[in-house]
Short mmCIF file of C-alpha atoms in Angstrom, two decimals:
data_model
loop_
_atom_site.label_atom_id
_atom_site.label_comp_id
_atom_site.label_asym_id
_atom_site.label_seq_id
_atom_site.Cartn_x
_atom_site.Cartn_y
_atom_site.Cartn_z
CA ASP R 1 130.89 113.83 119.04
CA ALA R 2 132.38 110.96 117.03
CA GLY R 3 129.18 108.93 117.09
CA VAL R 4 129.38 105.16 117.20
CA THR R 5 132.73 103.80 116.11
CA GLN R 6 133.64 100.24 115.25
CA SER R 7 136.93 98.50 114.63
CA PRO R 8 138.25 97.05 112.50
CA THR R 9 136.41 98.06 109.34
CA HIS R 10 137.28 94.89 107.49
CA LEU R 11 138.52 91.50 108.63
CA ILE R 12 139.40 88.28 106.86
CA LYS R 13 139.56 85.03 108.83
CA THR R 14 139.61 81.33 108.05
CA ARG R 15 137.18 78.70 109.24
CA GLY R 16 137.70 77.63 112.84
CA GLN R 17 139.40 80.84 113.91
CA GLN R 18 138.17 83.28 116.51
CA VAL R 19 137.45 86.97 116.05
CA THR R 20 136.86 89.99 118.29
CA LEU R 21 135.02 93.07 117.08
CA ARG R 22 134.96 96.31 119.02
CA CYS R 23 132.44 99.11 119.45
CA SER R 24 132.52 102.49 121.16
CA PRO R 25 129.07 103.95 121.76
CA LYS R 26 127.93 107.48 121.14
CA SER R 27 128.78 109.79 124.02
CA GLY R 28 126.18 109.54 126.79
CA HIS R 29 124.73 106.21 125.66
CA ASP R 30 124.71 103.28 128.05
CA THR R 31 123.24 100.47 125.95
CA VAL R 32 124.91 98.58 123.12
CA SER R 33 123.26 96.15 120.72
CA TRP R 34 124.95 93.97 118.12
CA TYR R 35 123.47 92.89 114.79
CA GLN R 36 124.55 90.61 111.98
CA GLN R 37 123.61 91.72 108.47
CA ALA R 38 124.16 89.16 105.76
CA LEU R 39 124.34 90.37 102.17
CA GLY R 40 120.93 91.45 100.93
CA GLN R 41 119.21 90.94 104.27
CA GLY R 42 118.07 93.01 107.20
CA PRO R 43 120.06 93.21 110.43
CA GLN R 44 119.55 90.24 112.73
CA PHE R 45 119.65 90.96 116.47
CA ILE R 46 122.47 89.13 118.24
CA PHE R 47 122.31 90.56 121.77
CA GLN R 48 122.08 93.70 123.85
CA TYR R 49 124.28 94.84 126.73
CA TYR R 50 123.38 97.20 129.54
CA GLU R 51 125.20 97.69 132.81
CA GLU R 52 127.85 95.20 131.65
CA GLU R 53 125.31 92.39 131.40
CA GLU R 54 123.64 90.67 128.46
CA ARG R 55 120.00 91.69 128.72
CA GLN R 56 118.48 90.03 125.68
CA ARG R 57 119.67 87.58 123.08
CA GLY R 58 118.55 86.67 119.60
CA ASN R 59 118.71 83.25 117.93
CA PHE R 60 122.47 82.93 117.77
CA PRO R 61 124.58 80.04 119.08
CA ASP R 62 126.86 80.26 122.08
CA ARG R 63 129.79 80.75 119.70
CA PHE R 64 128.68 84.36 119.74
CA SER R 65 129.54 86.07 122.99
CA GLY R 66 130.03 89.61 124.13
CA HIS R 67 131.19 91.92 126.81
CA GLN R 68 130.49 95.46 127.92
CA PHE R 69 133.07 97.48 129.80
CA PRO R 70 132.52 100.10 132.53
CA ASN R 71 132.96 102.86 129.93
CA TYR R 72 130.05 101.28 127.99
CA SER R 73 132.23 100.14 125.08
CA SER R 74 131.60 96.61 123.93
CA GLU R 75 133.15 93.62 122.23
CA LEU R 76 131.62 90.88 120.13
CA ASN R 77 133.50 87.57 120.07
CA VAL R 78 132.81 84.78 117.62
CA ASN R 79 134.50 81.41 118.10
CA ALA R 80 134.95 78.51 115.67
CA LEU R 81 134.12 80.66 112.66
CA LEU R 82 131.98 79.20 109.90
CA LEU R 83 131.67 80.34 106.31
CA GLY R 84 128.13 81.43 107.13
CA ASP R 85 129.43 83.94 109.66
CA SER R 86 130.58 86.16 106.80
CA ALA R 87 128.53 89.33 107.15
CA LEU R 88 128.50 92.96 108.14
CA TYR R 89 128.42 93.26 111.93
CA LEU R 90 126.71 96.37 113.17
CA CYS R 91 126.90 97.91 116.59
CA ALA R 92 124.20 100.28 117.77
CA SER R 93 124.11 102.39 120.90
CA SER R 94 121.21 104.04 122.67
CA LEU R 95 119.92 105.21 125.99
CA ARG R 96 118.15 102.53 127.99
CA GLY R 97 114.65 101.80 126.68
CA PRO R 98 112.91 101.88 123.29
CA ASN R 99 114.93 104.83 122.12
CA GLU R 100 116.56 105.64 118.83
CA GLN R 101 119.55 103.47 118.11
CA PHE R 102 122.59 105.06 116.54
CA PHE R 103 124.47 102.68 114.31
CA GLY R 104 128.14 102.45 113.56
CA PRO R 105 129.44 101.86 110.03
CA GLY R 106 129.96 98.17 110.74
CA THR R 107 132.74 95.63 110.49
CA ARG R 108 132.81 93.52 107.34
CA LEU R 109 133.87 89.98 108.29
CA THR R 110 134.85 87.54 105.58
CA VAL R 111 135.42 83.91 106.52
CA LEU R 112 137.36 81.83 103.99
CA ALA N 1 107.06 86.95 119.23
CA GLN N 2 107.49 89.99 117.08
CA SER N 3 108.07 90.04 113.35
CA VAL N 4 108.20 92.47 110.45
CA THR N 5 107.25 91.92 106.83
CA GLN N 6 108.26 94.39 104.16
CA LEU N 7 106.30 93.92 100.96
CA GLY N 8 108.51 94.25 97.92
CA SER N 9 112.26 93.77 98.05
CA HIS N 10 112.66 96.36 95.29
CA VAL N 11 110.60 99.45 94.49
CA SER N 12 111.28 101.73 91.53
CA VAL N 13 109.78 105.21 91.15
CA SER N 14 110.40 108.19 88.92
CA GLU N 15 111.87 111.36 90.35
CA GLY N 16 109.02 113.50 91.67
CA ALA N 17 106.65 110.56 92.08
CA LEU N 18 105.11 109.31 95.31
CA VAL N 19 107.18 106.89 97.36
CA LEU N 20 105.28 104.15 99.21
CA LEU N 21 107.17 101.44 101.09
CA ARG N 22 105.02 98.87 102.85
CA CYS N 23 105.57 97.38 106.28
CA ASN N 24 103.38 95.04 108.32
CA TYR N 25 104.25 93.91 111.80
CA SER N 26 103.24 91.29 114.30
CA SER N 27 103.49 91.96 117.99
CA SER N 28 101.80 90.59 121.09
CA VAL N 29 102.41 93.84 122.94
CA PRO N 30 101.95 97.46 121.87
CA PRO N 31 104.79 97.93 119.44
CA TYR N 32 107.34 100.62 119.00
CA LEU N 33 107.95 101.02 115.27
CA PHE N 34 110.85 102.46 113.33
CA TRP N 35 112.00 103.15 109.81
CA TYR N 36 115.73 103.23 109.10
CA VAL N 37 117.61 104.05 105.89
CA GLN N 38 120.92 102.55 104.84
CA TYR N 39 123.11 104.03 102.14
CA PRO N 40 125.76 101.84 100.48
CA ASN N 41 128.62 100.88 102.77
CA GLN N 42 127.15 102.81 105.69
CA GLY N 43 125.35 102.04 108.92
CA LEU N 44 121.65 102.61 109.46
CA GLN N 45 120.13 106.03 110.10
CA LEU N 46 116.78 106.59 111.79
CA LEU N 47 114.12 108.19 109.57
CA LEU N 48 111.26 108.21 112.06
CA LYS N 49 109.72 106.32 114.95
CA TYR N 50 106.33 105.66 116.51
CA THR N 51 106.06 105.05 120.22
CA THR N 52 102.75 106.39 121.49
CA GLY N 53 100.42 109.26 120.68
CA ALA N 54 99.83 110.64 117.20
CA THR N 55 99.62 107.86 114.65
CA LEU N 56 100.98 109.97 111.79
CA VAL N 57 104.68 110.39 112.33
CA LYS N 58 106.88 112.80 110.43
CA GLY N 59 110.54 112.13 109.96
CA ILE N 60 113.59 113.52 108.27
CA ASN N 61 113.98 114.24 104.56
CA GLY N 62 110.24 114.64 104.03
CA PHE N 63 109.28 111.07 104.96
CA GLU N 64 106.29 110.17 107.08
CA ALA N 65 104.56 107.01 108.22
CA GLU N 66 101.18 106.17 109.66
CA PHE N 67 100.61 103.59 112.38
CA LYS N 68 97.41 101.65 111.68
CA LYS N 69 96.72 99.24 114.51
CA SER N 70 93.72 97.63 112.81
CA GLU N 71 95.85 96.80 109.78
CA THR N 72 99.06 96.14 111.75
CA SER N 73 100.80 98.37 109.26
CA PHE N 74 103.37 101.16 109.34
CA HIS N 75 103.85 102.19 105.71
CA LEU N 76 106.45 104.81 104.78
CA THR N 77 105.60 107.56 102.30
CA LYS N 78 107.14 110.60 100.69
CA PRO N 79 105.16 112.84 98.33
CA SER N 80 107.96 113.48 95.85
CA ALA N 81 110.99 111.27 95.34
CA HIS N 82 114.48 112.70 94.89
CA MET N 83 117.45 110.95 93.37
CA SER N 84 119.15 111.14 96.76
CA ASP N 85 116.41 108.92 98.25
CA ALA N 86 117.81 105.87 96.49
CA ALA N 87 118.85 103.55 99.31
CA GLU N 88 117.79 100.51 101.34
CA TYR N 89 114.94 101.06 103.79
CA PHE N 90 114.27 98.92 106.83
CA CYS N 91 111.17 98.75 108.99
CA ALA N 92 111.72 97.59 112.57
CA VAL N 93 109.66 96.74 115.63
CA SER N 94 110.76 96.86 119.23
CA ASP N 95 109.21 95.71 122.46
CA THR N 96 108.23 98.47 124.87
CA GLY N 97 111.31 97.83 126.96
CA GLY N 98 113.56 98.40 124.00
CA PHE N 99 115.46 95.21 124.74
CA LYS N 100 115.21 93.71 121.29
CA THR N 101 114.61 95.23 117.86
CA ILE N 102 113.49 93.09 114.95
CA PHE N 103 114.17 94.32 111.43
CA GLY N 104 112.44 93.50 108.19
CA ALA N 105 114.35 92.20 105.19
CA GLY N 106 114.50 95.65 103.66
CA THR N 107 113.24 97.36 100.51
CA ARG N 108 115.65 98.81 98.02
CA LEU N 109 114.33 102.02 96.51
CA PHE N 110 115.41 102.98 93.00
CA VAL N 111 114.70 106.50 91.72
CA LYS N 112 114.67 107.03 87.95
CA ALA N 113 115.48 110.38 86.39
#
């Protein structure tokens, strides 16, 4: 079992550009959550996907959007990038409910 | 709304000493509580979790935590620190549906030889 995988590992973009991050959940998991972790801070919840729908959302603007595919993999899209979007983006998968989340290694996004 | 406060952004202990990392939570519903560890340049790994039942929860690597409802606390302890315990530790709270997990700001643990 490969666990949760994320791609790419690192990404450099300029302000105003758009970015897509990808996540493959652990085998058997049906729920994917995305987090933003700024340097020196805890992960901040962006949103959660289950059954291809956004089920819950944190305090992030509409520039942050996502998608879940029938195979449970997920994408995080960020439009009109700002310098403040520079962070480690973590994907976590789980079974539906308050179960243990398994985290991927993250994608480090740098916005110049 | 739920929130988590971790007291102390940095904690330093000597090898073999007691580790105590503090976490207080706020929740309007019975909380599910978690402790995660993050090693440099890695994702988070679950140490232990409290859902219901026994309030003293044992996790991996010798860590344990006690849920104290009256104090709204979920402190993490380990009797004897090892050098390999040096990492960032995050306390988190989830609603009972598991829809949203809120993390604390983290506590970096340093272990001195």
